[in-house]
Amino acid sequence: MSVEPLRLEAGRLLLLDQTRLPREEVWVEIHGAADMAEAIAELRVRGAPAIGIAAALALAAEARAPGGGDRLETLERAGRTLIGTRPTAVNLSRAVERMLGVARSSRADPEALEAEARAIWEEDRAASRAMATHGADLFRDERRFLTHCNTGGLATGGGGTALAVITEIARRRRGEVEVWATETRPLLQGARLTLWELRREGIPARMVTDSAAAQVVQTRAIQGILVGADRIARNGDVANKIGTLTLALIARHAGIPFVVVAPESTLDPGTPNGSGITIEERSASEVTHLQGVELAPEGVPAENPAFDVTPAGLVSAIVTERGARRGPTYDFAPG
Ligand code: MRU
């Protein structure tokens, strides 16, 4: 069973603090939207679908919390705060807008809001299952894959996006799949989270530095690169974790498929192309420091874009719960 980033237990909303993985598994209680906004901003919960679900559950918790004043106004304000925490993943604003729509039509009824949050969660769980099947169907004989960041159960409401596809391929070709996971500088989601998930699944996996990817793809006969997405523009440009564009270029050079796996809730038809996607800029200290230790000369300026945009032309296929849309650049074996 895949790992879950969130739990509802006897009316309590609990979150697995991903900043502490893999060293320790600590569940923290979230009492309302302010707690969740802090948790999302600090990446205690992260991954595009998971932060949408987390925000929805937090708004439901907020509606239940005791307190006076206009509850709808409180929820609207909380929704704006949650959306502001991470601008790139469209799943977050979409889930919040959906919850606020229910809040308006139900006069902020806590039960209606909890039902909606659970529906968003369940839809993503079902999407994970469908994406795993459609994605695995693309690969007939391939066994050696490289992936980036964390796109497993920790990042979604179900088994994941790209990592769920790899897990499904491993299930189909029992014992024959090997995975290379990039460490994913600067916050190390690949090293800390993906390798932890793959070990739980019993899938052989190795960690590589981000900058080793080209060498590894060329010398280890990698047969496919699979990643998730935070927002996909109308023309198919893909915003995903910083370093994704480099991997797409490597895949093109090596002549192997570069596959993006994301639920329909990550598609953003309102943004015509990647240039319209806001890229989250995070604190420079995440780059200049490693666990509190300064790496560079004191005060060195640094840039820390959290995502990049891969042009649609470099994407071999986009897999959603509805199926795979193949691009013109790679010939998958006929299905
Ligand atoms: O900054 P993060 O850890 O939230 O970034 C996550 C990613 O970039 C994932 O690839 C993306 O959200 C898709 S995961 C299902």
mmCIF file of C-alpha atoms in Angstrom, residues 41-151:
data_model
loop_
_atom_site.group_PDB
_atom_site.id
_atom_site.type_symbol
_atom_site.label_atom_id
_atom_site.label_comp_id
_atom_site.label_asym_id
_atom_site.label_seq_id
_atom_site.Cartn_x
_atom_site.Cartn_y
_atom_site.Cartn_z
ATOM 1 C CA ALA A 41 5.231 26.935 2.540
ATOM 2 C CA GLU A 42 7.849 24.901 4.443
ATOM 3 C CA LEU A 43 7.262 21.788 2.255
ATOM 4 C CA ARG A 44 6.128 19.659 5.212
ATOM 5 C CA VAL A 45 3.557 18.600 2.631
ATOM 6 C CA ARG A 46 4.489 19.062 -1.032
ATOM 7 C CA GLY A 47 3.818 17.766 -4.523
ATOM 8 C CA ALA A 48 1.179 19.453 -6.675
ATOM 9 C CA PRO A 49 -1.822 17.168 -6.039
ATOM 10 C CA ALA A 50 -1.012 16.726 -2.332
ATOM 11 C CA ILE A 51 -0.933 20.454 -1.594
ATOM 12 C CA GLY A 52 -4.331 20.878 -3.279
ATOM 13 C CA ILE A 53 -5.803 18.125 -1.105
ATOM 14 C CA ALA A 54 -4.045 19.495 1.980
ATOM 15 C CA ALA A 55 -5.460 22.983 1.401
ATOM 16 C CA ALA A 56 -8.967 21.569 0.869
ATOM 17 C CA LEU A 57 -8.810 19.564 4.114
ATOM 18 C CA ALA A 58 -7.471 22.624 5.948
ATOM 19 C CA LEU A 59 -10.381 24.763 4.768
ATOM 20 C CA ALA A 60 -12.796 22.068 5.971
ATOM 21 C CA ALA A 61 -11.007 22.061 9.339
ATOM 22 C CA GLU A 62 -11.182 25.852 9.430
ATOM 23 C CA ALA A 63 -14.953 25.732 8.901
ATOM 24 C CA ARG A 64 -15.289 23.422 11.923
ATOM 25 C CA ALA A 65 -13.041 25.488 14.205
ATOM 26 C CA PRO A 66 -14.822 27.408 16.983
ATOM 27 C CA GLY A 67 -14.818 31.182 16.622
ATOM 28 C CA GLY A 68 -17.057 34.139 15.942
ATOM 29 C CA GLY A 69 -17.276 36.447 12.964
ATOM 30 C CA ASP A 70 -18.331 35.861 9.411
ATOM 31 C CA ARG A 71 -17.204 32.298 8.642
ATOM 32 C CA LEU A 72 -17.399 32.725 4.873
ATOM 33 C CA GLU A 73 -15.178 35.803 5.071
ATOM 34 C CA THR A 74 -12.700 33.849 7.224
ATOM 35 C CA LEU A 75 -12.622 31.061 4.648
ATOM 36 C CA GLU A 76 -12.156 33.476 1.733
ATOM 37 C CA ARG A 77 -9.189 35.055 3.539
ATOM 38 C CA ALA A 78 -7.742 31.667 4.450
ATOM 39 C CA GLY A 79 -8.124 30.534 0.839
ATOM 40 C CA ARG A 80 -6.155 33.530 -0.426
ATOM 41 C CA THR A 81 -3.390 32.835 2.109
ATOM 42 C CA LEU A 82 -3.200 29.186 1.080
ATOM 43 C CA ILE A 83 -3.049 30.030 -2.640
ATOM 44 C CA GLY A 84 -0.243 32.507 -1.954
ATOM 45 C CA THR A 85 2.017 29.897 -0.352
ATOM 46 C CA ARG A 86 3.085 28.197 -3.593
ATOM 47 C CA PRO A 87 2.216 29.860 -6.900
ATOM 48 C CA THR A 88 3.331 27.313 -9.496
ATOM 49 C CA ALA A 89 1.199 24.202 -8.821
ATOM 50 C CA VAL A 90 -2.234 24.889 -10.296
ATOM 51 C CA ASN A 91 -3.756 22.060 -8.231
ATOM 52 C CA LEU A 92 -3.514 24.275 -5.152
ATOM 53 C CA SER A 93 -5.504 27.254 -6.451
ATOM 54 C CA ARG A 94 -7.941 24.939 -8.214
ATOM 55 C CA ALA A 95 -8.714 22.982 -5.016
ATOM 56 C CA VAL A 96 -9.087 26.185 -2.995
ATOM 57 C CA GLU A 97 -11.441 27.740 -5.585
ATOM 58 C CA ARG A 98 -13.502 24.559 -5.569
ATOM 59 C CA MET A 99 -13.772 24.641 -1.763
ATOM 60 C CA LEU A 100 -14.693 28.343 -1.751
ATOM 61 C CA GLY A 101 -17.426 27.641 -4.315
ATOM 62 C CA VAL A 102 -18.944 25.104 -1.905
ATOM 63 C CA ALA A 103 -18.447 27.493 1.016
ATOM 64 C CA ARG A 104 -20.418 30.184 -0.823
ATOM 65 C CA SER A 105 -23.258 27.911 -1.921
ATOM 66 C CA SER A 106 -23.573 26.121 1.446
ATOM 67 C CA ARG A 107 -23.046 29.159 3.700
ATOM 68 C CA ALA A 108 -19.801 27.674 4.911
ATOM 69 C CA ASP A 109 -21.409 24.427 6.067
ATOM 70 C CA PRO A 110 -18.605 22.313 7.643
ATOM 71 C CA GLU A 111 -20.133 19.023 6.483
ATOM 72 C CA ALA A 112 -20.466 20.174 2.881
ATOM 73 C CA LEU A 113 -16.859 21.385 2.975
ATOM 74 C CA GLU A 114 -15.553 18.140 4.418
ATOM 75 C CA ALA A 115 -17.469 16.161 1.779
ATOM 76 C CA GLU A 116 -15.903 18.306 -0.971
ATOM 77 C CA ALA A 117 -12.386 17.925 0.440
ATOM 78 C CA ARG A 118 -12.848 14.156 0.620
ATOM 79 C CA ALA A 119 -14.120 14.174 -2.989
ATOM 80 C CA ILE A 120 -11.000 16.052 -4.183
ATOM 81 C CA TRP A 121 -8.855 13.513 -2.335
ATOM 82 C CA GLU A 122 -10.739 10.498 -3.717
ATOM 83 C CA GLU A 123 -10.627 11.861 -7.290
ATOM 84 C CA ASP A 124 -6.854 12.129 -7.030
ATOM 85 C CA ARG A 125 -6.583 8.608 -5.604
ATOM 86 C CA ALA A 126 -8.544 7.276 -8.592
ATOM 87 C CA ALA A 127 -6.456 9.402 -10.980
ATOM 88 C CA SER A 128 -3.246 7.859 -9.599
ATOM 89 C CA ARG A 129 -4.562 4.360 -10.292
ATOM 90 C CA ALA A 130 -5.593 5.223 -13.857
ATOM 91 C CA MET A 131 -2.336 7.061 -14.653
ATOM 92 C CA ALA A 132 -0.310 4.080 -13.439
ATOM 93 C CA THR A 133 -2.106 1.817 -15.913
ATOM 94 C CA HIS A 134 -2.001 4.210 -18.883
ATOM 95 C CA GLY A 135 1.648 5.098 -18.242
ATOM 96 C CA ALA A 136 2.777 1.488 -17.847
ATOM 97 C CA ASP A 137 0.956 0.587 -21.083
ATOM 98 C CA LEU A 138 3.333 2.911 -22.985
ATOM 99 C CA PHE A 139 6.352 0.798 -22.100
ATOM 100 C CA ARG A 140 6.473 -2.682 -23.587
ATOM 101 C CA ASP A 141 9.887 -4.022 -22.609
ATOM 102 C CA GLU A 142 11.749 -1.156 -20.947
ATOM 103 C CA ARG A 143 13.162 -1.827 -17.497
ATOM 104 C CA ARG A 144 15.601 0.978 -16.662
ATOM 105 C CA PHE A 145 14.149 4.349 -15.730
ATOM 106 C CA LEU A 146 15.327 7.647 -14.341
ATOM 107 C CA THR A 147 13.034 9.924 -12.334
ATOM 108 C CA HIS A 148 13.288 13.333 -10.689
ATOM 109 C CA CYS A 149 12.016 14.933 -7.481
ATOM 110 C CA ASN A 150 9.281 12.961 -5.697
ATOM 111 C CA THR A 151 6.147 11.950 -7.530
#
